Structures are given as structure tokens and as C-alpha cells.
Amino acid sequence: MSAEITARPKARPGKRTNDPEGLRKRVLDVAEASFQARGYHASSLGDVMAAAGVTGGALHHHFPTKKALALAVIEERVAAAIEETWIAPVQAAGSAREGVRSVFDAVAAELEQQGFVRGCPLNNLAHELSLADPDFRTALAGIFSAWRQAIADKIRADQQAGREHDTDPQRFAALAVAAYSGAMSMAKTAQESGVLRDCLNALEQEASSASSSNGRAGAKRRRRVLRQHRAL
Amino acid sequence: MSAEITARPKARPGKRTNDPEGLRKRVLDVAEASFQARGYHASSLGDVMAAAGVTGGALHHHFPTKKALALAVIEERVAAAIEETWIAPVQAAGSAREGVRSVFDAVAAELEQQGFVRGCPLNNLAHELSLADPDFRTALAGIFSAWRQAIADKIRADQQAGREHDTDPQRFAALAVAAYSGAMSMAKTAQESGVLRDCLNALEQEASSASSSNGRAGAKRRRRVLRQHRAL
DNA sequence: TTATAAACAGACCGGTTGTCCTGTTTTGTC
DNA sequence: GACAAAACAGGACAACCGGTCTGTTTATAA
């Protein structure tokens, strides 16, 4: 219904300023948020136009169809989100397992602070659009693939450095991504972030049957119910 | 677009036969399939009516609103699907871990045979509807909860029987459900079932660092690309 | 049979959606 | 400044969707 997210530098009567890149960015900002909060089909271009302070002509000029807009959101924003919150941190971590743990931890902490679970943008769109259109499916599958690839590569680097043994990189990456995706799915549905910590702890407990360090401190906290929060 | 799933015993000119339960079942059949294939918002009641061979008046009589129809699908069909494919097999299995493995195996085999991945009905609807309506969210969260509960209970039973040690039931259940949900999500997006086997193998490999039996035979097969198949 | 309610038929309507189209303004280039 | 292309404005439209409404038929019970 109501919206007014991005700043709209308008309301100047006589003059106009062409700002193609800025306008395009504003539209993508709003579309990304709307797709995340309400999904693709439930997001109307009218709402996007109103929230971004953009007319129909301008929107059509940059994104001829709704599908084109969604494709741009997927390729530019969703892919970037996975890159920022997962790929880069894992690559920068001391090991693949430590990277996975740190991301789980960071996301869980962020959810607890925000008090509202919007879910994983990639999974949200993947579920709604994978079967709807081949172009959507291809774009989304590529992001999933790159995500797993980065984790698998990190495992391989760990193995070459002697930090990891007898772990199939591809399988480990698949499990890490799946566990995160599934945990976020449950966290979103239950509006409760404890499942993320449960999954992370289970993942580490399973691995630590004969592992090395096990210095996880305050792991007693769980099942923290989130307070309600407004959407969008 | 086109549809003609359920048999429609009509076309008899003069007579009519009231069959409330049968008609209701037919509508739920079609709605379940449509929600699964296209999602909630992309499914129009007109298509459902046409596919089920039902008029608007009849549909409205049994399901006053689209939301009521979806709620019935969730509570009666989706919950039953989880019960049949997950809860019952796990309860009937020799142990929780064996139950989880057998379900993963069975689903992967089914996907490879069908050649098409429709995804998990619970996750499909959960992603689209959890944030859309509190009633949807509550219903879906309950199914997730029961799902995890069944696995956790099985772990507890294993522990009392001495088959399982040092495994947090709740955490294990969360990981199992999350891994499955996430794997199905990726399988649906990639239209490729190998991720399911990757996740299962990783799950067992993680646990078998000091485990007991490890009698998995032909685990070499992976990355089997599915042939295309028509939807709905 | 008659009454009574449930089950069903089918048209109808207001609102919304995505897209298109014509026109105007700005911007860059020679 | 002239000109062409890009950037933007804003209305129009046809299709569709979900819900409602009235009326008819079937089943049930007295």
C-alpha cells in the first residue's frame, strides 16, 4: 500500500534534470525491496513507480517489461547480495568452515537485531520464478552455482594448505548452501532466527566427531523469539 | 495456459448430480497442482475452475475466497505431503539418520525418474506467502514445526535405545529439514537432482568422522542432468 | 407432497495490471 | 544555433482477476 522509500529529488516546478543512471538506480532499489518483501507477482509496477517517484514513460524507457526489470534485479542486485554476504567473506576467511560459520553468525545476529526476517533474496525469487520462465531460471541457477563454487574453491585451497582432509569440496559446498537456504526459509516462515543457530551448531557438531578445535563458547542461547517489525 | 488434469464427469445435458465432497476434492487437486507449478499469485481462479470443471458459484460455495482455498490446500494437502513423504517414513525407519537418508534417496530417485523438479510444496508456498498474510504464515510454520518435531523425537528414541549419542535432537532436526529444503530449492532452480545426493553424502560424511557403519555403495554417481519435461 | 437448506449455475462488476503510444523536454554533437 | 537521439511525461487501453449477486436445481427431512 503505502510507500516512500527512496528520496525523490523532485517537486521543482519548472525545471527538469535528466539523470538516467540515478533514476535507474532508484527504480532498482525500490524493485529489489518490493520483490523481496512481496515477491514478483505481488509487486505492481504502479507501486514501484510511485515509490521510486518515476513516471510510466521513464520506467518503460529503462525497463521495457516487468520481466526485464526483474532480470536486472536478479543479475545486478541479487547476485551482488550473494557476493557481498557470502562469497567475499568466505574467500577472506581463514578457512572454508570458519567462513561458513562467520556468515551464519553474522546473519543470525543481524536478524536478531532487525527483529524481522525477510528471507534470502535469491531463494525468495528462485522459488517463485524458476518454473515461470527459462530466463529467470538460468539467471538464478547461475548465482546458486557461483555461490557453491566459491565455497568449494575455498575447501580446495584449505586442502592444498593442509587445513582440510577427506572433504569433498562440491558436496560440502552444496550442504553449506542448502543448510543456509533451508534455515533462512524456516526462519522467515517462523519469524524466528533460532533455527539458523541450530543449523550452524548441528553442522559443527556433526563435523567435530573427531575434529580439532571445539572452542565455541556461549552456545547455550537459542530460540530467541523476534519482536514484530514493519515490512518494507 | 492449457489444463485438463482431473477427470470431469460432466457433459450429460439434462441431469445433474450433487457431489460436494467429490467436487471439493477435485478443486483441491487442481489448486494444489497449480499452486505447486505456478505459485499462488500466478494461479488464477479462472484457470482452476476450468481445469476442475467447476463453475464460479460452486467454487465460491466451497471456498469463499482465494485465501480460503489456499489455506485449505496448505492445511489439508501440503501438511499431508510432508506427513507422507517425511514424517511417516522417519518414524518407520530403524533410526533417525537412516530415515533421513532413505527419504533423501527416495526423493532423489523420484526426481531422476520424473525428469522434472517441481520443488517442495511447503517451501514453495512458504516463500511466497509467509510475509503476505499472518494466517498463511502460521499454517506454514506449524507444518515446519511438526516436521522438525518428528525428526527430533526419533533422535530421542534412538538415544533411549542407545543408538545415538551426543546429538542434540532439535539441532539435528533443524539441519536435516534445512538441508533438504535448501537442496530441493537448488534442484528446482537448476532442474538437476544431483544436489540432493551431494547434500546427503556431505551430511553422512560429516557425521562419519568417528561413526559406526559406512556401507554406502555406489556413491560415485552424481550430477545427473534431468531431461526436460512439461509442467502441469 | 411439501418445506427447507444445501449445492450448483452463470452472468456481472469494479478495480487493477502491464503495456503501449503520442508528445515534450533535455542532452550531446557538429 | 541546428539537429538528432536519448530521457522523460502522462494518458489510454484492453485483458484479466477476484468477488458478488441472483436464480435454479438437487438432496433431505417432516
mmCIF file with all atom_site columns, N, CA, C and O in Angstrom, chain A residues 164-196:
data_model
loop_
_atom_site.group_PDB
_atom_site.id
_atom_site.type_symbol
_atom_site.label_atom_id
_atom_site.label_alt_id
_atom_site.label_comp_id
_atom_site.label_asym_id
_atom_site.label_entity_id
_atom_site.label_seq_id
_atom_site.pdbx_PDB_ins_code
_atom_site.Cartn_x
_atom_site.Cartn_y
_atom_site.Cartn_z
_atom_site.occupancy
_atom_site.B_iso_or_equiv
_atom_site.pdbx_formal_charge
_atom_site.auth_seq_id
_atom_site.auth_comp_id
_atom_site.auth_asym_id
_atom_site.auth_atom_id
_atom_site.pdbx_PDB_model_num
ATOM 1   N N  . GLU A 1 164 ? 42.516 -29.102 5.641  1.00 0.00 ? 164 GLU A N  1
ATOM 2   C CA . GLU A 1 164 ? 41.286 -29.876 5.480  1.00 0.00 ? 164 GLU A CA 1
ATOM 3   C C  . GLU A 1 164 ? 41.631 -31.226 4.844  1.00 0.00 ? 164 GLU A C  1
ATOM 4   O O  . GLU A 1 164 ? 42.481 -31.301 3.951  1.00 0.00 ? 164 GLU A O  1
ATOM 5   N N  . HIS A 1 165 ? 40.951 -32.293 5.320  1.00 0.00 ? 165 HIS A N  1
ATOM 6   C CA . HIS A 1 165 ? 41.238 -33.619 4.785  1.00 0.00 ? 165 HIS A CA 1
ATOM 7   C C  . HIS A 1 165 ? 39.923 -34.362 4.558  1.00 0.00 ? 165 HIS A C  1
ATOM 8   O O  . HIS A 1 165 ? 38.982 -34.220 5.321  1.00 0.00 ? 165 HIS A O  1
ATOM 9   N N  . ASP A 1 166 ? 39.916 -35.156 3.511  1.00 0.00 ? 166 ASP A N  1
ATOM 10  C CA . ASP A 1 166 ? 38.785 -36.063 3.273  1.00 0.00 ? 166 ASP A CA 1
ATOM 11  C C  . ASP A 1 166 ? 37.445 -35.334 3.219  1.00 0.00 ? 166 ASP A C  1
ATOM 12  O O  . ASP A 1 166 ? 36.460 -35.841 3.734  1.00 0.00 ? 166 ASP A O  1
ATOM 13  N N  . THR A 1 167 ? 37.422 -34.185 2.660  1.00 0.00 ? 167 THR A N  1
ATOM 14  C CA . THR A 1 167 ? 36.151 -33.485 2.493  1.00 0.00 ? 167 THR A CA 1
ATOM 15  C C  . THR A 1 167 ? 35.929 -33.199 1.011  1.00 0.00 ? 167 THR A C  1
ATOM 16  O O  . THR A 1 167 ? 36.755 -32.530 0.388  1.00 0.00 ? 167 THR A O  1
ATOM 17  N N  . ASP A 1 168 ? 34.865 -33.727 0.480  1.00 0.00 ? 168 ASP A N  1
ATOM 18  C CA . ASP A 1 168 ? 34.541 -33.461 -0.919 1.00 0.00 ? 168 ASP A CA 1
ATOM 19  C C  . ASP A 1 168 ? 34.109 -32.009 -1.059 1.00 0.00 ? 168 ASP A C  1
ATOM 20  O O  . ASP A 1 168 ? 33.106 -31.592 -0.467 1.00 0.00 ? 168 ASP A O  1
ATOM 21  N N  . PRO A 1 169 ? 34.841 -31.213 -1.801 1.00 0.00 ? 169 PRO A N  1
ATOM 22  C CA . PRO A 1 169 ? 34.537 -29.768 -1.885 1.00 0.00 ? 169 PRO A CA 1
ATOM 23  C C  . PRO A 1 169 ? 33.133 -29.489 -2.390 1.00 0.00 ? 169 PRO A C  1
ATOM 24  O O  . PRO A 1 169 ? 32.416 -28.658 -1.820 1.00 0.00 ? 169 PRO A O  1
ATOM 25  N N  . GLN A 1 170 ? 32.761 -30.172 -3.450 1.00 0.00 ? 170 GLN A N  1
ATOM 26  C CA . GLN A 1 170 ? 31.451 -29.909 -4.052 1.00 0.00 ? 170 GLN A CA 1
ATOM 27  C C  . GLN A 1 170 ? 30.325 -30.277 -3.099 1.00 0.00 ? 170 GLN A C  1
ATOM 28  O O  . GLN A 1 170 ? 29.336 -29.545 -2.974 1.00 0.00 ? 170 GLN A O  1
ATOM 29  N N  . ARG A 1 171 ? 30.491 -31.406 -2.443 1.00 0.00 ? 171 ARG A N  1
ATOM 30  C CA . ARG A 1 171 ? 29.439 -31.847 -1.519 1.00 0.00 ? 171 ARG A CA 1
ATOM 31  C C  . ARG A 1 171 ? 29.337 -30.918 -0.318 1.00 0.00 ? 171 ARG A C  1
ATOM 32  O O  . ARG A 1 171 ? 28.248 -30.580 0.128  1.00 0.00 ? 171 ARG A O  1
ATOM 33  N N  . PHE A 1 172 ? 30.479 -30.529 0.225  1.00 0.00 ? 172 PHE A N  1
ATOM 34  C CA . PHE A 1 172 ? 30.456 -29.622 1.370  1.00 0.00 ? 172 PHE A CA 1
ATOM 35  C C  . PHE A 1 172 ? 29.792 -28.299 1.002  1.00 0.00 ? 172 PHE A C  1
ATOM 36  O O  . PHE A 1 172 ? 28.966 -27.768 1.760  1.00 0.00 ? 172 PHE A O  1
ATOM 37  N N  . ALA A 1 173 ? 30.140 -27.790 -0.174 1.00 0.00 ? 173 ALA A N  1
ATOM 38  C CA . ALA A 1 173 ? 29.545 -26.522 -0.614 1.00 0.00 ? 173 ALA A CA 1
ATOM 39  C C  . ALA A 1 173 ? 28.040 -26.659 -0.772 1.00 0.00 ? 173 ALA A C  1
ATOM 40  O O  . ALA A 1 173 ? 27.268 -25.773 -0.362 1.00 0.00 ? 173 ALA A O  1
ATOM 41  N N  . ALA A 1 174 ? 27.615 -27.766 -1.350 1.00 0.00 ? 174 ALA A N  1
ATOM 42  C CA . ALA A 1 174 ? 26.177 -27.972 -1.528 1.00 0.00 ? 174 ALA A CA 1
ATOM 43  C C  . ALA A 1 174 ? 25.467 -28.002 -0.183 1.00 0.00 ? 174 ALA A C  1
ATOM 44  O O  . ALA A 1 174 ? 24.394 -27.396 -0.013 1.00 0.00 ? 174 ALA A O  1
ATOM 45  N N  . LEU A 1 175 ? 26.075 -28.682 0.781  1.00 0.00 ? 175 LEU A N  1
ATOM 46  C CA . LEU A 1 175 ? 25.442 -28.764 2.101  1.00 0.00 ? 175 LEU A CA 1
ATOM 47  C C  . LEU A 1 175 ? 25.404 -27.403 2.783  1.00 0.00 ? 175 LEU A C  1
ATOM 48  O O  . LEU A 1 175 ? 24.391 -27.027 3.394  1.00 0.00 ? 175 LEU A O  1
ATOM 49  N N  . ALA A 1 176 ? 26.478 -26.658 2.673  1.00 0.00 ? 176 ALA A N  1
ATOM 50  C CA . ALA A 1 176 ? 26.515 -25.347 3.324  1.00 0.00 ? 176 ALA A CA 1
ATOM 51  C C  . ALA A 1 176 ? 25.439 -24.425 2.759  1.00 0.00 ? 176 ALA A C  1
ATOM 52  O O  . ALA A 1 176 ? 24.679 -23.795 3.505  1.00 0.00 ? 176 ALA A O  1
ATOM 53  N N  . VAL A 1 177 ? 25.363 -24.381 1.445  1.00 0.00 ? 177 VAL A N  1
ATOM 54  C CA . VAL A 1 177 ? 24.365 -23.510 0.819  1.00 0.00 ? 177 VAL A CA 1
ATOM 55  C C  . VAL A 1 177 ? 22.954 -24.003 1.121  1.00 0.00 ? 177 VAL A C  1
ATOM 56  O O  . VAL A 1 177 ? 22.048 -23.219 1.416  1.00 0.00 ? 177 VAL A O  1
ATOM 57  N N  . ALA A 1 178 ? 22.768 -25.305 1.053  1.00 0.00 ? 178 ALA A N  1
ATOM 58  C CA . ALA A 1 178 ? 21.440 -25.861 1.316  1.00 0.00 ? 178 ALA A CA 1
ATOM 59  C C  . ALA A 1 178 ? 21.016 -25.612 2.754  1.00 0.00 ? 178 ALA A C  1
ATOM 60  O O  . ALA A 1 178 ? 19.870 -25.208 3.010  1.00 0.00 ? 178 ALA A O  1
ATOM 61  N N  . ALA A 1 179 ? 21.930 -25.832 3.680  1.00 0.00 ? 179 ALA A N  1
ATOM 62  C CA . ALA A 1 179 ? 21.586 -25.629 5.087  1.00 0.00 ? 179 ALA A CA 1
ATOM 63  C C  . ALA A 1 179 ? 21.217 -24.172 5.347  1.00 0.00 ? 179 ALA A C  1
ATOM 64  O O  . ALA A 1 179 ? 20.245 -23.873 6.053  1.00 0.00 ? 179 ALA A O  1
ATOM 65  N N  . TYR A 1 180 ? 21.987 -23.270 4.745  1.00 0.00 ? 180 TYR A N  1
ATOM 66  C CA . TYR A 1 180 ? 21.685 -21.853 4.929  1.00 0.00 ? 180 TYR A CA 1
ATOM 67  C C  . TYR A 1 180 ? 20.342 -21.491 4.296  1.00 0.00 ? 180 TYR A C  1
ATOM 68  O O  . TYR A 1 180 ? 19.504 -20.834 4.916  1.00 0.00 ? 180 TYR A O  1
ATOM 69  N N  . SER A 1 181 ? 20.150 -21.921 3.070  1.00 0.00 ? 181 SER A N  1
ATOM 70  C CA . SER A 1 181 ? 18.905 -21.603 2.376  1.00 0.00 ? 181 SER A CA 1
ATOM 71  C C  . SER A 1 181 ? 17.702 -22.153 3.131  1.00 0.00 ? 181 SER A C  1
ATOM 72  O O  . SER A 1 181 ? 16.697 -21.459 3.328  1.00 0.00 ? 181 SER A O  1
ATOM 73  N N  . GLY A 1 182 ? 17.802 -23.400 3.522  1.00 0.00 ? 182 GLY A N  1
ATOM 74  C CA . GLY A 1 182 ? 16.696 -24.010 4.248  1.00 0.00 ? 182 GLY A CA 1
ATOM 75  C C  . GLY A 1 182 ? 16.458 -23.372 5.597  1.00 0.00 ? 182 GLY A C  1
ATOM 76  O O  . GLY A 1 182 ? 15.309 -23.162 6.009  1.00 0.00 ? 182 GLY A O  1
ATOM 77  N N  . ALA A 1 183 ? 17.545 -23.031 6.283  1.00 0.00 ? 183 ALA A N  1
ATOM 78  C CA . ALA A 1 183 ? 17.390 -22.394 7.587  1.00 0.00 ? 183 ALA A CA 1
ATOM 79  C C  . ALA A 1 183 ? 16.737 -21.022 7.446  1.00 0.00 ? 183 ALA A C  1
ATOM 80  O O  . ALA A 1 183 ? 15.858 -20.650 8.246  1.00 0.00 ? 183 ALA A O  1
ATOM 81  N N  . MET A 1 184 ? 17.136 -20.288 6.428  1.00 0.00 ? 184 MET A N  1
ATOM 82  C CA . MET A 1 184 ? 16.517 -18.983 6.201  1.00 0.00 ? 184 MET A CA 1
ATOM 83  C C  . MET A 1 184 ? 15.048 -19.135 5.845  1.00 0.00 ? 184 MET A C  1
ATOM 84  O O  . MET A 1 184 ? 14.207 -18.307 6.212  1.00 0.00 ? 184 MET A O  1
ATOM 85  N N  . SER A 1 185 ? 14.752 -20.171 5.116  1.00 0.00 ? 185 SER A N  1
ATOM 86  C CA . SER A 1 185 ? 13.358 -20.427 4.765  1.00 0.00 ? 185 SER A CA 1
ATOM 87  C C  . SER A 1 185 ? 12.526 -20.647 6.021  1.00 0.00 ? 185 SER A C  1
ATOM 88  O O  . SER A 1 185 ? 11.436 -20.075 6.171  1.00 0.00 ? 185 SER A O  1
ATOM 89  N N  . MET A 1 186 ? 13.039 -21.456 6.928  1.00 0.00 ? 186 MET A N  1
ATOM 90  C CA . MET A 1 186 ? 12.300 -21.698 8.176  1.00 0.00 ? 186 MET A CA 1
ATOM 91  C C  . MET A 1 186 ? 12.269 -20.457 9.053  1.00 0.00 ? 186 MET A C  1
ATOM 92  O O  . MET A 1 186 ? 11.250 -20.156 9.680  1.00 0.00 ? 186 MET A O  1
ATOM 93  N N  . ALA A 1 187 ? 13.385 -19.750 9.090  1.00 0.00 ? 187 ALA A N  1
ATOM 94  C CA . ALA A 1 187 ? 13.425 -18.530 9.906  1.00 0.00 ? 187 ALA A CA 1
ATOM 95  C C  . ALA A 1 187 ? 12.406 -17.514 9.404  1.00 0.00 ? 187 ALA A C  1
ATOM 96  O O  . ALA A 1 187 ? 11.727 -16.854 10.189 1.00 0.00 ? 187 ALA A O  1
ATOM 97  N N  . LYS A 1 188 ? 12.285 -17.411 8.109  1.00 0.00 ? 188 LYS A N  1
ATOM 98  C CA . LYS A 1 188 ? 11.320 -16.480 7.535  1.00 0.00 ? 188 LYS A CA 1
ATOM 99  C C  . LYS A 1 188 ? 9.895  -16.921 7.859  1.00 0.00 ? 188 LYS A C  1
ATOM 100 O O  . LYS A 1 188 ? 9.050  -16.099 8.213  1.00 0.00 ? 188 LYS A O  1
ATOM 101 N N  . THR A 1 189 ? 9.632  -18.194 7.724  1.00 0.00 ? 189 THR A N  1
ATOM 102 C CA . THR A 1 189 ? 8.281  -18.688 7.967  1.00 0.00 ? 189 THR A CA 1
ATOM 103 C C  . THR A 1 189 ? 7.900  -18.574 9.434  1.00 0.00 ? 189 THR A C  1
ATOM 104 O O  . THR A 1 189 ? 6.771  -18.219 9.769  1.00 0.00 ? 189 THR A O  1
ATOM 105 N N  . ALA A 1 190 ? 8.846  -18.878 10.299 1.00 0.00 ? 190 ALA A N  1
ATOM 106 C CA . ALA A 1 190 ? 8.552  -18.828 11.736 1.00 0.00 ? 190 ALA A CA 1
ATOM 107 C C  . ALA A 1 190 ? 8.791  -17.438 12.313 1.00 0.00 ? 190 ALA A C  1
ATOM 108 O O  . ALA A 1 190 ? 8.420  -17.182 13.460 1.00 0.00 ? 190 ALA A O  1
ATOM 109 N N  . GLN A 1 191 ? 9.420  -16.548 11.521 1.00 0.00 ? 191 GLN A N  1
ATOM 110 C CA . GLN A 1 191 ? 9.822  -15.236 12.046 1.00 0.00 ? 191 GLN A CA 1
ATOM 111 C C  . GLN A 1 191 ? 10.597 -15.419 13.334 1.00 0.00 ? 191 GLN A C  1
ATOM 112 O O  . GLN A 1 191 ? 10.311 -14.781 14.355 1.00 0.00 ? 191 GLN A O  1
ATOM 113 N N  . GLU A 1 192 ? 11.591 -16.265 13.249 1.00 0.00 ? 192 GLU A N  1
ATOM 114 C CA . GLU A 1 192 ? 12.353 -16.623 14.445 1.00 0.00 ? 192 GLU A CA 1
ATOM 115 C C  . GLU A 1 192 ? 13.719 -17.079 13.968 1.00 0.00 ? 192 GLU A C  1
ATOM 116 O O  . GLU A 1 192 ? 13.824 -17.968 13.115 1.00 0.00 ? 192 GLU A O  1
ATOM 117 N N  . SER A 1 193 ? 14.771 -16.503 14.502 1.00 0.00 ? 193 SER A N  1
ATOM 118 C CA . SER A 1 193 ? 16.093 -16.723 13.926 1.00 0.00 ? 193 SER A CA 1
ATOM 119 C C  . SER A 1 193 ? 16.851 -17.880 14.567 1.00 0.00 ? 193 SER A C  1
ATOM 120 O O  . SER A 1 193 ? 17.961 -18.195 14.126 1.00 0.00 ? 193 SER A O  1
ATOM 121 N N  . GLY A 1 194 ? 16.271 -18.494 15.573 1.00 0.00 ? 194 GLY A N  1
ATOM 122 C CA . GLY A 1 194 ? 16.988 -19.550 16.284 1.00 0.00 ? 194 GLY A CA 1
ATOM 123 C C  . GLY A 1 194 ? 17.361 -20.728 15.404 1.00 0.00 ? 194 GLY A C  1
ATOM 124 O O  . GLY A 1 194 ? 18.372 -21.400 15.647 1.00 0.00 ? 194 GLY A O  1
ATOM 125 N N  . VAL A 1 195 ? 16.569 -20.989 14.374 1.00 0.00 ? 195 VAL A N  1
ATOM 126 C CA . VAL A 1 195 ? 16.843 -22.135 13.510 1.00 0.00 ? 195 VAL A CA 1
ATOM 127 C C  . VAL A 1 195 ? 18.193 -22.010 12.843 1.00 0.00 ? 195 VAL A C  1
ATOM 128 O O  . VAL A 1 195 ? 18.875 -23.012 12.599 1.00 0.00 ? 195 VAL A O  1
ATOM 129 N N  . LEU A 1 196 ? 18.585 -20.780 12.531 1.00 0.00 ? 196 LEU A N  1
ATOM 130 C CA . LEU A 1 196 ? 19.893 -20.580 11.915 1.00 0.00 ? 196 LEU A CA 1
ATOM 131 C C  . LEU A 1 196 ? 21.001 -21.071 12.849 1.00 0.00 ? 196 LEU A C  1
ATOM 132 O O  . LEU A 1 196 ? 21.920 -21.771 12.426 1.00 0.00 ? 196 LEU A O  1
#
